Amino acid sequence: TSPEAHVAAVQNSNLRMALVGKTRAPWTMTSLALPNVKAQWGQVGGGTLIEGAVAPGGVMLFVPTRNVRVMRMNGCRFDAQTFRLQVPGDEICLSSTDWHGWFSMFIPNEVFAEWIGTDATPIAPSSRFIRVPWERAEAFRRVVESLGSIVHRAPAAFESSTAIDTTARKLTEALREAICS
């Protein structure tokens, strides 16, 4: 509910934040731990400057979801078709001029390696922006928004192992269809 609590709750990263504008919207955070991935949804309530890095052991996919036009990462502006794949060791500098929403997914190295080839395939040597065709970006955002709504409003829906396994499979399939097709 506060800027400090928000940045402290971001998983699999080490971040520090400075506010650069008035808070105009609520600060929210929702998380879901799934087999092989960790998902988070957040809303930042105002303009910020966030710096830090992803924790070792995996890669972080960052997807702006609301008010995308106010966000920049490492100086590059986001748009509705741009996702960010962040690897450990590369610095993150995310700036925004107003409130915005985001989704992130931490993917362990061994899972990511399976997606892109074999276990011998190295993880991307550096972080990069991924430009996704509009239709695939929108399809992925719809999946993310729908799942985020369920996680936020009905967390008990994820108490069974069947629900967790099904959700993990559908989310990873949606991501692979968006970025690997």
Short mmCIF file of N, CA and C in Angstrom, two decimals:
data_model
loop_
_atom_site.label_atom_id
_atom_site.label_comp_id
_atom_site.label_asym_id
_atom_site.label_seq_id
_atom_site.Cartn_x
_atom_site.Cartn_y
_atom_site.Cartn_z
N THR A 1 0.81 -1.21 0.00
CA THR A 1 0.00 0.00 0.00
C THR A 1 0.85 1.27 0.00
N SER A 2 2.16 1.13 0.16
CA SER A 2 3.04 2.30 0.15
C SER A 2 4.17 2.07 -0.84
N PRO A 3 4.84 3.14 -1.26
CA PRO A 3 5.97 2.97 -2.18
C PRO A 3 7.06 2.06 -1.61
N GLU A 4 7.39 2.24 -0.35
CA GLU A 4 8.45 1.44 0.27
C GLU A 4 8.06 -0.04 0.33
N ALA A 5 6.82 -0.31 0.74
CA ALA A 5 6.34 -1.70 0.82
C ALA A 5 6.29 -2.32 -0.58
N HIS A 6 5.92 -1.52 -1.56
CA HIS A 6 5.81 -2.01 -2.93
C HIS A 6 7.16 -2.51 -3.43
N VAL A 7 8.18 -1.68 -3.35
CA VAL A 7 9.49 -2.06 -3.88
C VAL A 7 10.09 -3.20 -3.06
N ALA A 8 9.81 -3.26 -1.76
CA ALA A 8 10.32 -4.35 -0.93
C ALA A 8 9.66 -5.69 -1.28
N ALA A 9 8.45 -5.65 -1.81
CA ALA A 9 7.71 -6.88 -2.13
C ALA A 9 8.05 -7.46 -3.49
N VAL A 10 8.77 -6.73 -4.32
CA VAL A 10 9.14 -7.25 -5.63
C VAL A 10 10.11 -8.42 -5.42
N GLN A 11 9.74 -9.57 -5.95
CA GLN A 11 10.51 -10.79 -5.73
C GLN A 11 11.64 -10.94 -6.75
N ASN A 12 12.64 -11.71 -6.35
CA ASN A 12 13.76 -12.09 -7.22
C ASN A 12 14.52 -10.91 -7.79
N SER A 13 14.61 -9.85 -7.02
CA SER A 13 15.39 -8.70 -7.44
C SER A 13 15.81 -7.90 -6.21
N ASN A 14 16.79 -7.05 -6.41
CA ASN A 14 17.25 -6.15 -5.37
C ASN A 14 17.08 -4.75 -5.93
N LEU A 15 16.13 -3.99 -5.39
CA LEU A 15 15.78 -2.70 -5.97
C LEU A 15 15.83 -1.59 -4.93
N ARG A 16 16.05 -0.38 -5.41
CA ARG A 16 15.90 0.82 -4.60
C ARG A 16 15.09 1.82 -5.43
N MET A 17 14.31 2.66 -4.73
CA MET A 17 13.37 3.52 -5.44
C MET A 17 13.40 4.94 -4.91
N ALA A 18 13.16 5.88 -5.80
CA ALA A 18 12.96 7.28 -5.44
C ALA A 18 11.66 7.73 -6.10
N LEU A 19 10.85 8.46 -5.36
CA LEU A 19 9.62 9.03 -5.93
C LEU A 19 9.99 10.30 -6.69
N VAL A 20 9.40 10.46 -7.87
CA VAL A 20 9.68 11.66 -8.67
C VAL A 20 8.41 12.43 -8.99
N GLY A 21 7.32 12.08 -8.37
CA GLY A 21 6.07 12.79 -8.60
C GLY A 21 5.10 12.46 -7.49
N LYS A 22 3.97 13.12 -7.51
CA LYS A 22 2.94 12.87 -6.51
C LYS A 22 2.29 11.51 -6.75
N THR A 23 1.92 10.86 -5.67
CA THR A 23 1.17 9.62 -5.77
C THR A 23 -0.27 9.98 -6.16
N ARG A 24 -0.73 9.37 -7.26
CA ARG A 24 -2.07 9.66 -7.76
C ARG A 24 -2.97 8.43 -7.79
N ALA A 25 -2.40 7.27 -7.61
CA ALA A 25 -3.18 6.03 -7.69
C ALA A 25 -2.69 5.10 -6.57
N PRO A 26 -3.46 4.07 -6.25
CA PRO A 26 -3.02 3.14 -5.19
C PRO A 26 -1.77 2.37 -5.59
N TRP A 27 -1.02 1.95 -4.60
CA TRP A 27 0.13 1.07 -4.77
C TRP A 27 -0.36 -0.33 -4.44
N THR A 28 -0.27 -1.26 -5.38
CA THR A 28 -0.74 -2.62 -5.13
C THR A 28 0.29 -3.63 -5.60
N MET A 29 0.20 -4.83 -5.03
CA MET A 29 1.11 -5.92 -5.41
C MET A 29 0.38 -7.23 -5.16
N THR A 30 0.44 -8.12 -6.11
CA THR A 30 -0.12 -9.46 -6.00
C THR A 30 0.92 -10.44 -6.54
N SER A 31 1.06 -11.58 -5.89
CA SER A 31 2.06 -12.57 -6.31
C SER A 31 1.43 -13.95 -6.40
N LEU A 32 2.01 -14.80 -7.22
CA LEU A 32 1.59 -16.19 -7.32
C LEU A 32 2.83 -17.03 -7.62
N ALA A 33 3.13 -17.96 -6.70
CA ALA A 33 4.24 -18.89 -6.92
C ALA A 33 3.68 -20.13 -7.59
N LEU A 34 4.21 -20.43 -8.76
CA LEU A 34 3.79 -21.58 -9.55
C LEU A 34 4.97 -22.53 -9.71
N PRO A 35 4.70 -23.78 -10.08
CA PRO A 35 5.83 -24.66 -10.37
C PRO A 35 6.66 -24.05 -11.51
N ASN A 36 7.92 -23.89 -11.28
CA ASN A 36 8.89 -23.42 -12.27
C ASN A 36 8.89 -21.93 -12.56
N VAL A 37 7.92 -21.15 -12.08
CA VAL A 37 7.92 -19.71 -12.31
C VAL A 37 7.28 -18.99 -11.12
N LYS A 38 7.61 -17.71 -10.99
CA LYS A 38 6.97 -16.85 -10.00
C LYS A 38 6.41 -15.65 -10.73
N ALA A 39 5.14 -15.37 -10.51
CA ALA A 39 4.47 -14.26 -11.20
C ALA A 39 4.09 -13.17 -10.20
N GLN A 40 4.20 -11.92 -10.64
CA GLN A 40 3.77 -10.78 -9.82
C GLN A 40 3.08 -9.74 -10.70
N TRP A 41 2.10 -9.09 -10.09
CA TRP A 41 1.39 -7.99 -10.71
C TRP A 41 1.52 -6.80 -9.79
N GLY A 42 1.77 -5.64 -10.34
CA GLY A 42 1.88 -4.46 -9.49
C GLY A 42 1.29 -3.24 -10.15
N GLN A 43 0.89 -2.32 -9.31
CA GLN A 43 0.52 -0.98 -9.77
C GLN A 43 1.31 0.01 -8.93
N VAL A 44 2.05 0.87 -9.62
CA VAL A 44 2.84 1.91 -8.99
C VAL A 44 1.99 3.17 -8.99
N GLY A 45 1.87 3.81 -7.83
CA GLY A 45 0.92 4.91 -7.68
C GLY A 45 1.37 6.27 -8.15
N GLY A 46 2.61 6.40 -8.62
CA GLY A 46 3.09 7.70 -9.07
C GLY A 46 4.40 7.56 -9.82
N GLY A 47 4.97 8.68 -10.18
CA GLY A 47 6.24 8.68 -10.88
C GLY A 47 7.36 8.18 -9.99
N THR A 48 8.24 7.36 -10.55
CA THR A 48 9.32 6.77 -9.77
C THR A 48 10.59 6.64 -10.60
N LEU A 49 11.67 6.43 -9.89
CA LEU A 49 12.92 6.00 -10.48
C LEU A 49 13.35 4.79 -9.66
N ILE A 50 13.42 3.62 -10.32
CA ILE A 50 13.74 2.38 -9.64
C ILE A 50 15.02 1.82 -10.27
N GLU A 51 15.98 1.50 -9.43
CA GLU A 51 17.24 0.94 -9.90
C GLU A 51 17.53 -0.35 -9.15
N GLY A 52 18.26 -1.25 -9.79
CA GLY A 52 18.63 -2.49 -9.13
C GLY A 52 19.01 -3.55 -10.14
N ALA A 53 18.84 -4.81 -9.72
CA ALA A 53 19.20 -5.94 -10.57
C ALA A 53 18.36 -7.15 -10.21
N VAL A 54 18.27 -8.08 -11.14
CA VAL A 54 17.57 -9.35 -10.94
C VAL A 54 18.48 -10.27 -10.14
N ALA A 55 17.88 -11.08 -9.28
CA ALA A 55 18.63 -12.05 -8.48
C ALA A 55 19.21 -13.14 -9.39
N PRO A 56 20.33 -13.74 -9.00
CA PRO A 56 20.89 -14.85 -9.77
C PRO A 56 19.93 -16.04 -9.79
N GLY A 57 20.11 -16.89 -10.79
CA GLY A 57 19.33 -18.13 -10.86
C GLY A 57 18.25 -18.16 -11.90
N GLY A 58 18.01 -17.04 -12.57
CA GLY A 58 16.97 -17.04 -13.58
C GLY A 58 16.91 -15.71 -14.30
N VAL A 59 15.92 -15.59 -15.16
CA VAL A 59 15.69 -14.35 -15.90
C VAL A 59 14.33 -13.81 -15.50
N MET A 60 14.17 -12.52 -15.66
CA MET A 60 12.92 -11.85 -15.32
C MET A 60 12.31 -11.29 -16.59
N LEU A 61 11.07 -11.65 -16.83
CA LEU A 61 10.33 -11.03 -17.92
C LEU A 61 9.51 -9.91 -17.31
N PHE A 62 9.61 -8.72 -17.86
CA PHE A 62 8.87 -7.56 -17.38
C PHE A 62 7.95 -7.08 -18.49
N VAL A 63 6.66 -6.95 -18.16
CA VAL A 63 5.66 -6.55 -19.15
C VAL A 63 4.84 -5.38 -18.58
N PRO A 64 4.95 -4.18 -19.15
CA PRO A 64 4.08 -3.10 -18.73
C PRO A 64 2.64 -3.44 -19.10
N THR A 65 1.69 -3.16 -18.22
CA THR A 65 0.31 -3.54 -18.50
C THR A 65 -0.66 -2.36 -18.57
N ARG A 66 -0.39 -1.29 -17.83
CA ARG A 66 -1.30 -0.14 -17.85
C ARG A 66 -0.49 1.15 -17.85
N ASN A 67 -0.98 2.14 -18.57
CA ASN A 67 -0.34 3.45 -18.69
C ASN A 67 1.11 3.28 -19.17
N VAL A 68 1.28 2.44 -20.14
CA VAL A 68 2.60 2.02 -20.65
C VAL A 68 3.43 3.21 -21.12
N ARG A 69 2.80 4.19 -21.70
CA ARG A 69 3.52 5.30 -22.33
C ARG A 69 4.35 6.14 -21.35
N VAL A 70 4.11 6.00 -20.04
CA VAL A 70 4.85 6.81 -19.06
C VAL A 70 6.12 6.12 -18.57
N MET A 71 6.41 4.92 -19.09
CA MET A 71 7.51 4.11 -18.57
C MET A 71 8.69 4.03 -19.54
N ARG A 72 9.89 4.05 -18.95
CA ARG A 72 11.13 3.83 -19.69
C ARG A 72 11.99 2.87 -18.88
N MET A 73 12.69 1.99 -19.58
CA MET A 73 13.67 1.14 -18.92
C MET A 73 15.00 1.35 -19.60
N ASN A 74 16.00 1.69 -18.78
CA ASN A 74 17.34 1.97 -19.27
C ASN A 74 17.31 2.95 -20.44
N GLY A 75 16.42 3.94 -20.32
CA GLY A 75 16.32 5.03 -21.29
C GLY A 75 15.42 4.77 -22.47
N CYS A 76 14.94 3.54 -22.65
CA CYS A 76 14.09 3.21 -23.80
C CYS A 76 12.63 3.18 -23.37
N ARG A 77 11.79 3.85 -24.15
CA ARG A 77 10.36 3.94 -23.84
C ARG A 77 9.67 2.62 -24.18
N PHE A 78 8.77 2.22 -23.30
CA PHE A 78 7.95 1.04 -23.58
C PHE A 78 6.77 1.43 -24.46
N ASP A 79 6.24 0.43 -25.16
CA ASP A 79 4.97 0.57 -25.84
C ASP A 79 4.21 -0.73 -25.64
N ALA A 80 3.03 -0.85 -26.22
CA ALA A 80 2.17 -2.01 -26.00
C ALA A 80 2.74 -3.31 -26.55
N GLN A 81 3.76 -3.24 -27.38
CA GLN A 81 4.34 -4.44 -27.98
C GLN A 81 5.71 -4.79 -27.43
N THR A 82 6.20 -4.06 -26.46
CA THR A 82 7.56 -4.26 -25.98
C THR A 82 7.56 -4.88 -24.59
N PHE A 83 8.27 -6.00 -24.47
CA PHE A 83 8.52 -6.67 -23.20
C PHE A 83 10.02 -6.55 -22.93
N ARG A 84 10.42 -6.80 -21.69
CA ARG A 84 11.84 -6.74 -21.34
C ARG A 84 12.25 -8.05 -20.70
N LEU A 85 13.30 -8.66 -21.22
CA LEU A 85 13.91 -9.84 -20.62
C LEU A 85 15.16 -9.36 -19.89
N GLN A 86 15.18 -9.52 -18.57
CA GLN A 86 16.27 -8.99 -17.75
C GLN A 86 17.05 -10.15 -17.16
N VAL A 87 18.36 -10.16 -17.37
CA VAL A 87 19.21 -11.22 -16.83
C VAL A 87 19.95 -10.69 -15.60
N PRO A 88 20.34 -11.60 -14.69
CA PRO A 88 21.10 -11.18 -13.51
C PRO A 88 22.40 -10.49 -13.91
N GLY A 89 22.78 -9.53 -13.12
CA GLY A 89 24.03 -8.81 -13.36
C GLY A 89 23.85 -7.54 -14.17
N ASP A 90 22.85 -7.48 -15.04
CA ASP A 90 22.59 -6.26 -15.80
C ASP A 90 21.71 -5.34 -14.96
N GLU A 91 22.07 -4.07 -14.93
CA GLU A 91 21.31 -3.13 -14.12
C GLU A 91 19.97 -2.81 -14.73
N ILE A 92 19.02 -2.57 -13.84
CA ILE A 92 17.69 -2.12 -14.21
C ILE A 92 17.60 -0.65 -13.80
N CYS A 93 17.12 0.18 -14.70
CA CYS A 93 16.78 1.55 -14.35
C CYS A 93 15.42 1.82 -14.98
N LEU A 94 14.38 1.70 -14.18
CA LEU A 94 13.01 1.89 -14.65
C LEU A 94 12.51 3.23 -14.15
N SER A 95 12.15 4.10 -15.06
CA SER A 95 11.63 5.40 -14.67
C SER A 95 10.21 5.55 -15.21
N SER A 96 9.42 6.31 -14.46
CA SER A 96 8.05 6.59 -14.90
C SER A 96 7.68 8.00 -14.47
N THR A 97 6.81 8.59 -15.23
CA THR A 97 6.37 9.95 -14.92
C THR A 97 5.01 9.98 -14.24
N ASP A 98 4.36 8.83 -14.12
CA ASP A 98 3.03 8.79 -13.52
C ASP A 98 2.74 7.35 -13.09
N TRP A 99 1.55 7.09 -12.59
CA TRP A 99 1.15 5.75 -12.17
C TRP A 99 1.22 4.81 -13.37
N HIS A 100 1.42 3.52 -13.10
CA HIS A 100 1.44 2.51 -14.16
C HIS A 100 1.29 1.12 -13.55
N GLY A 101 0.93 0.17 -14.41
CA GLY A 101 0.80 -1.21 -13.99
C GLY A 101 1.83 -2.08 -14.70
N TRP A 102 2.18 -3.19 -14.05
CA TRP A 102 3.18 -4.08 -14.63
C TRP A 102 2.94 -5.52 -14.21
N PHE A 103 3.55 -6.42 -14.96
CA PHE A 103 3.55 -7.85 -14.67
C PHE A 103 4.99 -8.32 -14.82
N SER A 104 5.43 -9.20 -13.92
CA SER A 104 6.74 -9.79 -14.09
C SER A 104 6.65 -11.29 -13.83
N MET A 105 7.59 -11.99 -14.43
CA MET A 105 7.64 -13.44 -14.29
C MET A 105 9.10 -13.83 -14.17
N PHE A 106 9.46 -14.45 -13.03
CA PHE A 106 10.81 -14.93 -12.83
C PHE A 106 10.86 -16.37 -13.32
N ILE A 107 11.77 -16.64 -14.26
CA ILE A 107 11.88 -17.95 -14.89
C ILE A 107 13.26 -18.51 -14.55
N PRO A 108 13.33 -19.61 -13.78
CA PRO A 108 14.64 -20.18 -13.45
C PRO A 108 15.44 -20.54 -14.71
N ASN A 109 16.76 -20.46 -14.60
CA ASN A 109 17.64 -20.71 -15.75
C ASN A 109 17.33 -22.04 -16.44
N GLU A 110 17.14 -23.12 -15.68
CA GLU A 110 16.92 -24.43 -16.29
C GLU A 110 15.60 -24.47 -17.07
N VAL A 111 14.57 -23.77 -16.59
CA VAL A 111 13.29 -23.72 -17.31
C VAL A 111 13.45 -22.90 -18.58
N PHE A 112 14.11 -21.74 -18.47
CA PHE A 112 14.32 -20.89 -19.64
C PHE A 112 15.15 -21.61 -20.69
N ALA A 113 16.16 -22.36 -20.27
CA ALA A 113 17.00 -23.11 -21.20
C ALA A 113 16.17 -24.14 -21.97
N GLU A 114 15.23 -24.79 -21.29
CA GLU A 114 14.35 -25.75 -21.97
C GLU A 114 13.51 -25.06 -23.04
N TRP A 115 13.08 -23.84 -22.76
CA TRP A 115 12.24 -23.11 -23.71
C TRP A 115 13.00 -22.74 -24.96
N ILE A 116 14.29 -22.41 -24.82
CA ILE A 116 15.02 -21.89 -25.97
C ILE A 116 15.93 -22.91 -26.61
N GLY A 117 15.95 -24.12 -26.11
CA GLY A 117 16.81 -25.14 -26.73
C GLY A 117 17.12 -26.24 -25.75
N THR A 118 18.39 -26.44 -25.51
CA THR A 118 18.82 -27.49 -24.59
C THR A 118 19.39 -26.86 -23.34
N ASP A 119 19.66 -27.69 -22.34
CA ASP A 119 20.27 -27.18 -21.11
C ASP A 119 21.65 -26.59 -21.38
N ALA A 120 22.27 -26.99 -22.48
CA ALA A 120 23.59 -26.47 -22.82
C ALA A 120 23.51 -25.08 -23.46
N THR A 121 22.30 -24.68 -23.88
CA THR A 121 22.15 -23.37 -24.50
C THR A 121 22.34 -22.30 -23.44
N PRO A 122 23.26 -21.37 -23.66
CA PRO A 122 23.48 -20.34 -22.63
C PRO A 122 22.29 -19.38 -22.56
N ILE A 123 22.06 -18.88 -21.37
CA ILE A 123 21.05 -17.84 -21.20
C ILE A 123 21.56 -16.62 -21.96
N ALA A 124 20.64 -15.81 -22.42
CA ALA A 124 21.03 -14.62 -23.18
C ALA A 124 22.16 -13.89 -22.46
N PRO A 125 23.19 -13.48 -23.18
CA PRO A 125 24.34 -12.86 -22.54
C PRO A 125 24.04 -11.51 -21.90
N SER A 126 22.98 -10.87 -22.35
CA SER A 126 22.62 -9.58 -21.76
C SER A 126 21.11 -9.40 -21.84
N SER A 127 20.64 -8.47 -21.07
CA SER A 127 19.22 -8.15 -21.07
C SER A 127 18.84 -7.56 -22.42
N ARG A 128 17.57 -7.71 -22.76
CA ARG A 128 17.15 -7.17 -24.06
C ARG A 128 15.64 -6.89 -24.07
N PHE A 129 15.27 -6.00 -24.98
CA PHE A 129 13.86 -5.74 -25.22
C PHE A 129 13.38 -6.76 -26.25
N ILE A 130 12.15 -7.19 -26.09
CA ILE A 130 11.55 -8.13 -27.02
C ILE A 130 10.35 -7.43 -27.64
N ARG A 131 10.39 -7.26 -28.94
CA ARG A 131 9.28 -6.64 -29.67
C ARG A 131 8.37 -7.76 -30.13
N VAL A 132 7.14 -7.76 -29.65
CA VAL A 132 6.18 -8.83 -29.91
C VAL A 132 5.11 -8.30 -30.87
N PRO A 133 4.72 -9.10 -31.88
CA PRO A 133 3.63 -8.64 -32.75
C PRO A 133 2.40 -8.27 -31.91
N TRP A 134 1.70 -7.23 -32.36
CA TRP A 134 0.60 -6.66 -31.58
C TRP A 134 -0.40 -7.72 -31.13
N GLU A 135 -0.83 -8.60 -32.01
CA GLU A 135 -1.85 -9.60 -31.66
C GLU A 135 -1.36 -10.52 -30.54
N ARG A 136 -0.09 -10.94 -30.60
CA ARG A 136 0.45 -11.84 -29.57
C ARG A 136 0.65 -11.09 -28.25
N ALA A 137 1.09 -9.83 -28.34
CA ALA A 137 1.24 -9.04 -27.11
C ALA A 137 -0.11 -8.85 -26.42
N GLU A 138 -1.13 -8.53 -27.18
CA GLU A 138 -2.46 -8.34 -26.60
C GLU A 138 -3.03 -9.64 -26.04
N ALA A 139 -2.82 -10.74 -26.73
CA ALA A 139 -3.30 -12.03 -26.23
C ALA A 139 -2.62 -12.37 -24.90
N PHE A 140 -1.33 -12.13 -24.80
CA PHE A 140 -0.62 -12.40 -23.55
C PHE A 140 -1.11 -11.48 -22.44
N ARG A 141 -1.30 -10.21 -22.74
CA ARG A 141 -1.80 -9.27 -21.73
C ARG A 141 -3.19 -9.68 -21.22
N ARG A 142 -4.04 -10.17 -22.10
CA ARG A 142 -5.38 -10.63 -21.66
C ARG A 142 -5.25 -11.79 -20.69
N VAL A 143 -4.36 -12.74 -20.98
CA VAL A 143 -4.13 -13.88 -20.07
C VAL A 143 -3.63 -13.37 -18.73
N VAL A 144 -2.65 -12.47 -18.77
CA VAL A 144 -2.06 -11.92 -17.55
C VAL A 144 -3.10 -11.16 -16.73
N GLU A 145 -3.89 -10.32 -17.38
CA GLU A 145 -4.92 -9.54 -16.67
C GLU A 145 -5.98 -10.44 -16.06
N SER A 146 -6.42 -11.44 -16.79
CA SER A 146 -7.42 -12.37 -16.28
C SER A 146 -6.89 -13.14 -15.08
N LEU A 147 -5.70 -13.68 -15.20
CA LEU A 147 -5.10 -14.41 -14.09
C LEU A 147 -4.85 -13.49 -12.90
N GLY A 148 -4.35 -12.30 -13.14
CA GLY A 148 -4.11 -11.35 -12.06
C GLY A 148 -5.37 -10.99 -11.31
N SER A 149 -6.47 -10.85 -12.03
CA SER A 149 -7.76 -10.56 -11.39
C SER A 149 -8.19 -11.70 -10.47
N ILE A 150 -8.00 -12.92 -10.92
CA ILE A 150 -8.37 -14.08 -10.10
C ILE A 150 -7.46 -14.15 -8.87
N VAL A 151 -6.16 -13.96 -9.06
CA VAL A 151 -5.22 -14.01 -7.93
C VAL A 151 -5.58 -12.96 -6.90
N HIS A 152 -5.94 -11.77 -7.36
CA HIS A 152 -6.25 -10.66 -6.45
C HIS A 152 -7.59 -10.85 -5.74
N ARG A 153 -8.61 -11.29 -6.46
CA ARG A 153 -9.97 -11.36 -5.90
C ARG A 153 -10.34 -12.70 -5.29
N ALA A 154 -9.71 -13.78 -5.74
CA ALA A 154 -10.08 -15.12 -5.25
C ALA A 154 -8.83 -15.98 -5.06
N PRO A 155 -7.93 -15.60 -4.15
CA PRO A 155 -6.70 -16.37 -3.98
C PRO A 155 -6.94 -17.83 -3.58
N ALA A 156 -8.08 -18.12 -3.00
CA ALA A 156 -8.39 -19.50 -2.62
C ALA A 156 -8.54 -20.41 -3.83
N ALA A 157 -8.71 -19.82 -5.01
CA ALA A 157 -8.83 -20.62 -6.23
C ALA A 157 -7.55 -21.39 -6.53
N PHE A 158 -6.45 -21.02 -5.86
CA PHE A 158 -5.16 -21.66 -6.13
C PHE A 158 -4.70 -22.56 -4.99
N GLU A 159 -5.65 -23.06 -4.22
CA GLU A 159 -5.29 -23.93 -3.11
C GLU A 159 -5.05 -25.37 -3.53
N SER A 160 -5.60 -25.78 -4.65
CA SER A 160 -5.40 -27.17 -5.08
C SER A 160 -4.18 -27.28 -6.01
N SER A 161 -3.52 -28.42 -5.93
CA SER A 161 -2.36 -28.63 -6.79
C SER A 161 -2.77 -28.70 -8.26
N THR A 162 -3.97 -29.16 -8.54
CA THR A 162 -4.45 -29.21 -9.92
C THR A 162 -4.59 -27.80 -10.48
N ALA A 163 -5.16 -26.89 -9.69
CA ALA A 163 -5.33 -25.50 -10.14
C ALA A 163 -3.97 -24.85 -10.37
N ILE A 164 -3.03 -25.09 -9.47
CA ILE A 164 -1.69 -24.52 -9.60
C ILE A 164 -1.00 -25.06 -10.85
N ASP A 165 -1.04 -26.37 -11.04
CA ASP A 165 -0.38 -26.98 -12.20
C ASP A 165 -1.00 -26.51 -13.51
N THR A 166 -2.32 -26.44 -13.57
CA THR A 166 -3.01 -25.98 -14.77
C THR A 166 -2.67 -24.53 -15.07
N THR A 167 -2.67 -23.70 -14.03
CA THR A 167 -2.33 -22.28 -14.20
C THR A 167 -0.90 -22.12 -14.70
N ALA A 168 0.03 -22.86 -14.10
CA ALA A 168 1.43 -22.78 -14.53
C ALA A 168 1.57 -23.17 -16.00
N ARG A 169 0.90 -24.25 -16.38
CA ARG A 169 0.99 -24.71 -17.77
C ARG A 169 0.42 -23.67 -18.73
N LYS A 170 -0.76 -23.13 -18.40
CA LYS A 170 -1.40 -22.16 -19.30
C LYS A 170 -0.61 -20.85 -19.39
N LEU A 171 -0.07 -20.39 -18.27
CA LEU A 171 0.69 -19.15 -18.29
C LEU A 171 1.98 -19.32 -19.08
N THR A 172 2.70 -20.41 -18.86
CA THR A 172 3.95 -20.60 -19.61
C THR A 172 3.68 -20.83 -21.10
N GLU A 173 2.57 -21.52 -21.42
CA GLU A 173 2.21 -21.67 -22.84
C GLU A 173 1.91 -20.33 -23.47
N ALA A 174 1.17 -19.48 -22.76
CA ALA A 174 0.85 -18.15 -23.29
C ALA A 174 2.11 -17.33 -23.51
N LEU A 175 3.05 -17.41 -22.57
CA LEU A 175 4.30 -16.67 -22.71
C LEU A 175 5.11 -17.20 -23.89
N ARG A 176 5.22 -18.51 -23.98
CA ARG A 176 5.98 -19.08 -25.10
C ARG A 176 5.36 -18.70 -26.44
N GLU A 177 4.03 -18.71 -26.52
CA GLU A 177 3.36 -18.32 -27.77
C GLU A 177 3.65 -16.85 -28.09
N ALA A 178 3.76 -16.01 -27.06
CA ALA A 178 3.99 -14.59 -27.29
C ALA A 178 5.42 -14.32 -27.74
N ILE A 179 6.42 -14.91 -27.06
CA ILE A 179 7.80 -14.52 -27.34
C ILE A 179 8.60 -15.51 -28.16
N CYS A 180 8.15 -16.75 -28.26
CA CYS A 180 8.95 -17.77 -28.96
C CYS A 180 8.40 -18.14 -30.33
N SER A 181 7.26 -17.66 -30.70
CA SER A 181 6.65 -18.06 -31.98
C SER A 181 7.30 -17.33 -33.13
#
